Coordinates of C-alpha atoms in Angstrom, one line a residue:
Chain A
M144 CA -11.4 42.1 3.1
P145 CA -8.4 40.4 1.7
G146 CA -6.7 40.5 5.1
H147 CA -9.5 38.5 6.6
I148 CA -9.2 35.9 3.8
V149 CA -5.5 35.5 4.3
T150 CA -5.8 35.1 8.0
S151 CA -8.6 32.5 7.6
Y152 CA -6.5 30.7 5.0
D153 CA -3.5 30.6 7.4
T154 CA -5.8 29.2 10.1
D155 CA -7.0 26.5 7.8
L156 CA -3.4 25.6 7.0
E157 CA -2.5 25.6 10.6
N158 CA -5.4 23.3 11.4
L159 CA -4.3 20.9 8.7
R160 CA -0.8 20.9 10.2
R161 CA -2.2 20.2 13.6
S162 CA -4.3 17.3 12.3
I163 CA -1.3 15.8 10.5
S164 CA 0.6 16.0 13.7
E165 CA -2.2 14.2 15.6
M166 CA -2.2 11.5 12.9
G167 CA 1.6 11.2 13.2
G168 CA 1.3 10.7 17.0
V169 CA -1.3 7.9 16.5
A170 CA 0.7 6.2 13.8
E171 CA 3.9 6.3 15.9
K172 CA 2.1 4.8 18.9
M173 CA 0.4 2.1 16.8
T174 CA 3.7 1.1 15.3
A175 CA 5.4 0.9 18.7
E176 CA 2.5 -0.9 20.4
A177 CA 2.0 -3.5 17.6
T178 CA 5.6 -4.6 18.0
D179 CA 5.4 -4.5 21.9
A180 CA 2.3 -6.7 21.5
L181 CA 4.2 -9.1 19.3
V182 CA 7.2 -9.3 21.6
R183 CA 5.1 -9.7 24.8
R184 CA 2.3 -11.8 23.1
D185 CA -0.1 -9.2 24.5
D186 CA -3.5 -9.8 22.8
T187 CA -5.1 -6.9 24.7
L188 CA -2.6 -4.4 23.4
A189 CA -2.9 -5.9 19.9
Q190 CA -6.7 -5.3 20.0
A191 CA -6.1 -1.7 21.1
V192 CA -3.9 -1.2 18.0
I193 CA -6.6 -2.6 15.8
V194 CA -9.2 -0.3 17.3
A195 CA -6.9 2.8 17.0
D196 CA -6.7 2.3 13.3
K197 CA -10.3 3.6 12.9
R198 CA -9.3 6.9 14.4
L199 CA -6.4 7.2 11.9
D200 CA -8.8 6.4 9.0
A201 CA -11.3 9.1 10.1
L202 CA -8.5 11.7 10.5
Q203 CA -7.2 11.0 7.0
R204 CA -10.6 11.3 5.4
D205 CA -11.1 14.5 7.3
I206 CA -7.7 16.0 6.2
E207 CA -8.2 15.0 2.6
E208 CA -11.7 16.6 2.5
R209 CA -10.5 19.8 4.2
A210 CA -7.4 20.1 2.0
V211 CA -9.4 19.7 -1.3
L212 CA -12.0 22.3 -0.2
L213 CA -9.1 24.6 0.7
I214 CA -7.6 24.2 -2.8
A215 CA -11.0 24.7 -4.4
R216 CA -12.0 27.8 -2.3
R217 CA -8.7 29.6 -2.0
Q218 CA -6.9 28.7 -5.2
P219 CA -3.5 28.7 -3.4
L220 CA -0.4 29.0 -5.6
A221 CA 3.2 27.9 -5.3
I222 CA 4.2 27.2 -1.6
D223 CA 0.6 27.3 -0.3
L224 CA -0.6 24.9 -2.9
R225 CA 2.4 22.6 -2.2
E226 CA 1.6 22.8 1.5
T227 CA -2.0 21.6 0.9
I228 CA -1.0 18.8 -1.5
S229 CA 1.7 17.7 1.0
A230 CA -0.9 17.4 3.7
I231 CA -2.9 15.1 1.5
R232 CA 0.1 13.0 0.7
V233 CA 1.5 12.8 4.2
S234 CA -1.9 11.9 5.6
G235 CA -2.2 9.1 3.0
D236 CA 1.2 7.7 4.1
L237 CA 0.3 7.9 7.8
E238 CA -3.0 6.1 7.1
R239 CA -1.1 3.3 5.3
I240 CA 1.4 3.1 8.2
G241 CA -1.6 2.6 10.5
D242 CA -2.9 -0.2 8.3
L243 CA 0.4 -1.9 8.4
A244 CA 0.7 -1.7 12.2
K245 CA -2.9 -3.1 12.4
N246 CA -1.8 -6.0 10.2
V247 CA 1.0 -6.8 12.6
A248 CA -1.4 -6.6 15.5
K249 CA -3.8 -9.0 13.8
R250 CA -1.0 -11.5 13.4
V251 CA -0.2 -11.2 17.2
V252 CA -3.7 -12.5 17.8
A253 CA -3.1 -15.3 15.4
I254 CA 0.1 -16.6 17.0
S255 CA -0.7 -15.9 20.6
D256 CA -0.9 -19.7 21.4
Q257 CA 2.3 -20.6 19.6
A258 CA 5.9 -21.2 20.8
P259 CA 7.9 -18.1 21.6
A260 CA 11.1 -18.4 19.5
Q261 CA 12.1 -15.1 21.2
K262 CA 15.3 -14.7 19.2
I263 CA 13.5 -14.3 15.9
V264 CA 10.8 -12.0 17.4
L265 CA 13.6 -9.8 18.6
G266 CA 14.8 -9.4 15.0
V267 CA 11.4 -7.9 14.2
R268 CA 11.7 -5.8 17.3
H269 CA 15.0 -4.4 16.0
M270 CA 13.6 -3.6 12.6
S271 CA 10.6 -1.9 14.2
D272 CA 12.8 0.2 16.5
L273 CA 14.6 1.5 13.4
A274 CA 11.3 2.2 11.7
E275 CA 9.9 3.9 14.7
G276 CA 13.0 6.1 15.0
Q277 CA 12.8 7.1 11.4
L278 CA 9.1 7.8 11.6
K279 CA 9.7 10.1 14.6
D280 CA 12.5 11.9 12.8
V281 CA 10.5 12.4 9.6
L282 CA 7.5 13.8 11.6
D283 CA 9.8 16.2 13.4
A284 CA 11.3 17.2 10.0
Y285 CA 7.8 17.8 8.6
A286 CA 6.8 19.9 11.6
S287 CA 9.9 22.0 11.4
R288 CA 10.1 22.0 7.6
D289 CA 13.7 20.7 7.9
V290 CA 14.8 19.4 4.5
Q291 CA 18.2 18.3 5.6
A292 CA 16.6 16.1 8.4
A293 CA 14.2 14.7 5.8
H294 CA 17.2 13.8 3.5
D295 CA 18.9 12.0 6.4
V296 CA 15.8 9.9 6.9
W297 CA 15.6 9.2 3.2
E298 CA 19.2 8.0 3.1
R299 CA 18.6 5.6 6.0
D300 CA 15.7 3.6 4.5
G301 CA 18.3 1.1 3.2
E302 CA 19.1 0.1 6.8
I303 CA 15.6 -1.2 7.4
D304 CA 15.7 -3.0 4.1
A305 CA 19.0 -4.6 4.8
L306 CA 17.7 -5.8 8.2
Y307 CA 14.5 -7.2 6.6
N308 CA 16.6 -9.0 4.0
S309 CA 18.7 -10.7 6.6
L310 CA 15.7 -11.5 8.8
F311 CA 13.9 -13.0 5.8
R312 CA 16.8 -15.5 5.2
E313 CA 17.0 -16.3 8.9
L314 CA 13.3 -17.1 9.1
L315 CA 13.5 -19.3 6.0
T316 CA 16.4 -21.2 7.5
Y317 CA 14.5 -21.6 10.8
M318 CA 11.5 -23.0 9.0
M319 CA 13.6 -25.5 7.2
E320 CA 15.3 -26.6 10.4
D321 CA 12.0 -27.6 11.9
P322 CA 8.7 -27.6 10.1
R323 CA 6.9 -26.9 13.4
N324 CA 8.3 -23.4 13.1
I325 CA 6.6 -22.8 9.7
S326 CA 3.2 -21.4 10.7
F327 CA 4.7 -19.1 13.3
C328 CA 7.6 -18.0 11.1
T329 CA 5.3 -17.3 8.2
H330 CA 3.3 -14.9 10.3
L331 CA 6.6 -13.3 11.5
L332 CA 7.7 -12.9 7.8
F333 CA 4.5 -10.9 7.1
C334 CA 5.1 -8.9 10.3
A335 CA 8.6 -8.1 9.1
K336 CA 7.3 -7.2 5.6
N337 CA 4.8 -4.8 7.2
V338 CA 7.5 -3.1 9.2
E339 CA 9.6 -2.8 6.1
R340 CA 6.7 -1.1 4.3
I341 CA 6.3 1.3 7.2
G342 CA 9.9 2.3 6.4
D343 CA 8.8 2.8 2.7
H344 CA 6.0 5.2 3.7
T345 CA 8.4 7.0 6.0
T346 CA 10.6 7.5 3.0
N347 CA 7.6 8.8 1.0
I348 CA 7.1 11.4 3.7
A349 CA 10.7 12.5 3.5
E350 CA 10.2 12.9 -0.3
T351 CA 7.1 15.0 0.3
I352 CA 9.1 17.3 2.6
H353 CA 11.7 17.8 -0.1
Y354 CA 8.9 18.6 -2.6
L355 CA 7.2 20.9 -0.1
A356 CA 10.4 22.9 0.4
T357 CA 11.7 22.9 -3.2
G358 CA 8.8 22.3 -5.5
E359 CA 10.8 19.5 -7.1
A360 CA 10.7 15.7 -6.8
L361 CA 13.6 14.2 -4.9
A362 CA 16.0 13.1 -7.7
G363 CA 17.7 9.7 -7.8
D364 CA 16.8 6.2 -6.9
R365 CA 16.0 5.3 -3.3
P366 CA 18.9 3.8 -1.4
K367 CA 17.2 0.4 -1.5
N368 CA 18.8 -2.6 0.1
D369 CA 15.9 -5.0 -0.2
A370 CA 16.9 -8.0 -2.2
S371 CA 14.4 -10.3 -0.5
N372 CA 12.1 -10.3 -3.5
Y373 CA 15.0 -12.1 -5.2
A374 CA 16.2 -14.1 -2.1
T375 CA 16.3 -17.8 -1.9
V376 CA 18.0 -19.9 0.7
D377 CA 20.6 -22.3 -0.7
G378 CA 22.7 -24.9 1.0
V379 CA 19.9 -26.0 3.4
P380 CA 20.2 -29.7 4.0
A381 CA 17.3 -31.7 2.6
P382 CA 15.3 -33.4 5.3
Chain B
M19 CA -15.4 34.5 -22.5
P20 CA -16.9 32.0 -20.0
G21 CA -17.8 29.7 -22.9
H22 CA -14.2 29.3 -23.8
I23 CA -13.3 28.6 -20.2
V24 CA -16.0 25.9 -19.8
T25 CA -14.8 24.2 -23.0
S26 CA -11.2 24.2 -22.0
Y27 CA -12.2 22.8 -18.6
D28 CA -14.1 20.0 -20.2
T29 CA -11.1 19.3 -22.4
D30 CA -8.9 19.1 -19.3
L31 CA -11.3 16.7 -17.6
E32 CA -11.6 14.6 -20.8
N33 CA -7.8 14.4 -21.0
L34 CA -7.6 13.3 -17.3
R35 CA -10.1 10.5 -18.1
R36 CA -8.1 9.5 -21.1
S37 CA -4.9 9.3 -19.0
I38 CA -6.7 7.2 -16.3
S39 CA -7.9 4.9 -19.0
E40 CA -4.3 4.5 -20.3
M41 CA -3.2 3.8 -16.7
G42 CA -5.9 1.2 -16.3
G43 CA -4.8 -0.6 -19.5
V44 CA -1.2 -0.7 -18.3
A45 CA -2.2 -1.9 -14.8
E46 CA -4.4 -4.7 -16.3
K47 CA -1.7 -5.8 -18.6
M48 CA 0.9 -5.9 -15.8
T49 CA -1.4 -7.9 -13.5
A50 CA -2.1 -10.5 -16.2
E51 CA 1.5 -10.7 -17.4
A52 CA 3.0 -11.0 -13.9
T53 CA 0.9 -14.1 -13.3
D54 CA 1.6 -15.5 -16.8
A55 CA 5.3 -15.0 -16.1
L56 CA 4.8 -16.9 -12.7
V57 CA 3.0 -19.8 -14.3
R58 CA 5.3 -20.1 -17.2
R59 CA 8.5 -19.2 -15.3
D60 CA 9.1 -16.6 -17.9
D61 CA 11.9 -14.3 -16.7
T62 CA 11.8 -12.1 -19.8
L63 CA 8.1 -11.4 -19.4
A64 CA 8.7 -10.7 -15.7
Q65 CA 11.4 -8.2 -16.6
A66 CA 9.0 -6.5 -19.0
V67 CA 6.4 -6.1 -16.1
I68 CA 9.1 -4.6 -13.9
V69 CA 10.0 -2.1 -16.7
A70 CA 6.3 -1.2 -17.4
D71 CA 5.9 0.0 -13.8
K72 CA 8.0 3.1 -14.5
R73 CA 5.4 4.1 -17.2
L74 CA 2.6 3.7 -14.6
D75 CA 4.5 5.8 -12.0
A76 CA 5.1 8.6 -14.6
L77 CA 1.4 8.6 -15.6
Q78 CA 0.3 8.8 -12.0
R79 CA 2.5 11.8 -11.2
D80 CA 1.3 13.5 -14.3
I81 CA -2.4 12.9 -13.5
E82 CA -1.9 14.1 -9.9
E83 CA -0.2 17.3 -11.1
R84 CA -2.7 18.1 -13.7
A85 CA -5.7 17.4 -11.4
V86 CA -4.3 19.6 -8.7
L87 CA -3.7 22.5 -11.1
L88 CA -7.2 22.0 -12.5
I89 CA -8.7 22.4 -9.0
A90 CA -6.5 25.4 -8.2
R91 CA -7.2 27.2 -11.5
R92 CA -10.8 26.4 -12.2
Q93 CA -12.2 26.1 -8.7
P94 CA -14.6 23.3 -9.7
L95 CA -17.6 22.6 -7.5
A96 CA -19.8 19.6 -6.8
I97 CA -19.6 17.0 -9.5
D98 CA -16.7 18.6 -11.3
L99 CA -14.7 18.7 -8.1
R100 CA -15.5 15.1 -7.4
E101 CA -14.5 14.2 -10.9
T102 CA -11.0 15.7 -10.3
I103 CA -10.6 14.2 -6.8
S104 CA -11.7 10.8 -8.2
A105 CA -9.0 11.0 -10.9
I106 CA -6.4 11.6 -8.2
R107 CA -7.7 8.7 -6.1
V108 CA -8.1 6.2 -9.0
S109 CA -4.6 7.0 -10.4
G110 CA -3.2 6.3 -6.9
D111 CA -4.9 2.9 -6.7
L112 CA -3.7 2.0 -10.2
E113 CA -0.2 3.0 -9.4
R114 CA -0.3 0.7 -6.3
I115 CA -1.7 -2.1 -8.4
G116 CA 1.3 -1.7 -10.7
D117 CA 3.7 -1.9 -7.7
L118 CA 2.0 -5.1 -6.6
A119 CA 2.2 -6.7 -10.1
K120 CA 5.9 -5.6 -10.2
N121 CA 6.5 -7.3 -6.8
V122 CA 5.0 -10.6 -8.2
A123 CA 7.3 -10.2 -11.3
K124 CA 10.4 -9.7 -9.0
R125 CA 9.6 -13.0 -7.2
V126 CA 9.3 -14.8 -10.6
V127 CA 12.9 -13.9 -11.1
A128 CA 13.8 -15.1 -7.6
I129 CA 12.2 -18.6 -8.1
S130 CA 13.0 -19.2 -11.7
D131 CA 15.5 -22.0 -10.8
Q132 CA 13.2 -23.8 -8.4
A133 CA 10.9 -26.9 -8.7
P134 CA 7.6 -26.2 -10.4
A135 CA 4.8 -27.4 -7.9
Q136 CA 2.4 -26.4 -10.7
K137 CA -0.7 -27.2 -8.7
I138 CA 0.0 -24.5 -6.1
V139 CA 1.0 -22.0 -8.8
L140 CA -2.3 -22.6 -10.4
G141 CA -4.0 -21.5 -7.2
V142 CA -2.3 -18.1 -7.6
R143 CA -3.4 -18.1 -11.3
H144 CA -7.0 -18.6 -10.2
M145 CA -6.8 -15.8 -7.7
S146 CA -5.2 -13.6 -10.3
D147 CA -7.9 -14.4 -12.9
L148 CA -10.5 -13.2 -10.5
A149 CA -8.6 -10.1 -9.7
E150 CA -8.0 -9.3 -13.3
G151 CA -11.7 -9.7 -14.1
Q152 CA -12.7 -7.4 -11.3
L153 CA -10.1 -4.8 -12.3
K154 CA -11.4 -4.9 -15.9
D155 CA -15.0 -4.6 -14.6
V156 CA -14.2 -1.7 -12.3
L157 CA -12.4 0.2 -15.0
D158 CA -15.4 -0.3 -17.4
A159 CA -17.6 1.0 -14.6
Y160 CA -15.4 4.0 -14.1
A161 CA -15.4 4.8 -17.8
S162 CA -19.2 4.5 -18.1
R163 CA -19.9 6.0 -14.6
D164 CA -21.9 2.8 -13.9
V165 CA -22.5 2.8 -10.1
Q166 CA -24.4 -0.5 -10.1
A167 CA -21.5 -2.2 -11.9
A168 CA -19.1 -0.7 -9.3
H169 CA -21.3 -2.0 -6.5
D170 CA -21.1 -5.5 -8.0
V171 CA -17.3 -5.4 -8.0
W172 CA -17.4 -4.1 -4.5
E173 CA -19.6 -7.0 -3.3
R174 CA -17.2 -9.5 -5.0
D175 CA -14.0 -8.6 -3.2
G176 CA -14.8 -11.3 -0.6
E177 CA -14.3 -14.0 -3.3
I178 CA -10.6 -13.1 -3.8
D179 CA -10.1 -12.9 0.0
A180 CA -11.7 -16.3 0.5
L181 CA -9.5 -17.8 -2.2
Y182 CA -6.4 -16.2 -0.7
N183 CA -7.3 -17.6 2.7
S184 CA -7.6 -21.2 1.4
L185 CA -4.4 -20.8 -0.6
F186 CA -2.6 -19.5 2.5
R187 CA -3.5 -22.7 4.4
E188 CA -2.6 -24.9 1.5
L189 CA 0.8 -23.3 1.1
L190 CA 1.5 -23.7 4.8
T191 CA 0.6 -27.4 4.7
Y192 CA 2.7 -27.9 1.7
M193 CA 5.7 -26.4 3.4
M194 CA 5.2 -28.6 6.4
E195 CA 5.0 -31.7 4.3
D196 CA 8.4 -31.1 2.8
P197 CA 10.9 -28.4 3.9
R198 CA 12.3 -28.3 0.4
N199 CA 9.1 -26.5 -0.6
I200 CA 9.6 -23.7 2.0
S201 CA 11.6 -21.2 0.0
F202 CA 9.4 -21.5 -3.1
C203 CA 6.2 -21.5 -1.2
T204 CA 7.2 -18.4 0.8
H205 CA 7.6 -16.5 -2.4
L206 CA 4.2 -17.8 -3.6
L207 CA 2.7 -16.7 -0.3
F208 CA 3.9 -13.2 -1.0
C209 CA 2.7 -13.4 -4.6
A210 CA -0.8 -14.4 -3.4
K211 CA -0.8 -11.6 -0.9
N212 CA 0.1 -9.1 -3.6
V213 CA -2.8 -10.4 -5.8
E214 CA -5.1 -10.1 -2.8
R215 CA -4.0 -6.5 -2.3
I216 CA -4.7 -5.8 -6.0
G217 CA -8.2 -6.9 -5.2
D218 CA -8.3 -4.4 -2.3
H219 CA -7.3 -1.5 -4.6
T220 CA -9.9 -2.6 -7.1
T221 CA -12.4 -2.3 -4.3
N222 CA -11.1 1.2 -3.5
I223 CA -11.8 2.2 -7.1
A224 CA -15.4 0.8 -6.8
E225 CA -15.8 3.0 -3.7
T226 CA -14.5 6.0 -5.6
I227 CA -17.0 5.5 -8.4
H228 CA -19.8 5.5 -5.7
Y229 CA -18.4 8.7 -4.3
L230 CA -18.1 10.2 -7.7
A231 CA -21.7 9.5 -8.6
T232 CA -23.3 10.3 -5.2
G233 CA -21.0 12.5 -3.3
E234 CA -21.2 10.1 -0.4
A235 CA -18.8 7.5 0.9
L236 CA -19.9 3.9 0.4
A237 CA -21.5 2.9 3.7
G238 CA -21.0 -0.4 5.4
D239 CA -18.0 -2.6 6.0
R240 CA -16.3 -4.3 3.1
P241 CA -17.4 -7.8 2.4
K242 CA -14.1 -9.2 3.7
N243 CA -13.4 -12.9 3.9
D244 CA -9.7 -12.6 4.7
A245 CA -9.1 -14.5 7.9
S246 CA -5.5 -15.3 6.9
N247 CA -4.1 -12.7 9.3
Y248 CA -5.6 -15.0 12.0
A249 CA -4.9 -18.3 10.3
T250 CA -2.8 -21.1 11.7
V251 CA -2.6 -24.6 10.5
D252 CA -3.3 -27.2 13.1
G253 CA -3.2 -31.0 13.0
V254 CA -0.1 -31.1 10.8
P255 CA 2.0 -34.1 11.8
A256 CA 5.2 -33.2 13.5
P257 CA 8.2 -34.3 11.5

């Protein structure tokens, strides 16, 4: 009964989509809460983020397994094959986003006894707000198969990178002004780097949506503004 | 002619293995050369590493595409399915290792005009030597399907993490001693973090070899020694 097979295949695909959507929800929440925990110095919330990552890892393994079995059993072609490959890719990116949020949460625990320096923490907050917004938009674009919305997210990755770049310089300057800031600011540097990488994985998802809809890789270089790999801070007075 | 199909399938698998081996060679070379470039402050070598990453990206996309087509067309089961899935996973890890080596190379360009501080750079060299050795061992284990050798690599990831942890503290102390070290040491911190993550991806490959051979995920938590997410440096004299 081919009709039965088709229906069951559609159900499998629908279930994959639902699991991706669940992963997306968990990853969004972890990203938001890791930054909340950082801003509020909330160890309990940070621990909750660390624990939530296990759920995300389990979901990803499950999606990967089901998607591969689906490919092996149903031999999907064209759009159906892309649908299944995309599920594997998106779940991989969401799993990585969870890892990055967890890394931020771990650093919250590390710096919970250190001076606030709220101004700099708010720089990370601002970056994270941008990253969360783009993650939400890309997950909506994936759910509605909206290529244009995915392109919009892809174009905007440069904003997070530019913010990271300016925060990187600000943190370096702050460390040079007063060595007591070094330990704290180093952790913030890694937090900011993690948020910047959350933006990268969001951009990956936008590229996957393009591939899903068109069967082609998204052409052109990413609109990168991250020069921090090359950044040094000059003109800082020697102590 | 089923005989023909089997032969062609074996050829496809053999070609996948060959491409993975090529990727492994490129990733190993990039990892070694990125650190060489850092130690010697060799901008030209660093640029070569950055360029080599494009080759690795192209190889990975190609492997992923061929592996998925193989699954869809041949419907492999059991060991053959695992073989193909493992190729996708290993190529993904090697691509990430290339990205991390490229990130180190980019920082070499950033700090090429800064004071040597050779002692600290050699700490990164030491970490990188360990990571290169484990990458080589895991690629050999993958080529020879040697599960025991893969387990040995898996057990040793803690060594790189422990080294990273001690280097992290050393770099923080060094920054606090003299703020002129801050910019340089921050870049080294990220270099060390990149090497530590190369070790993580090497461990992923060891886990994939276990899965390939046994069909099971490697049980137990990783032998992690990385406490740097939690690390702070105390007792440093205020300036």
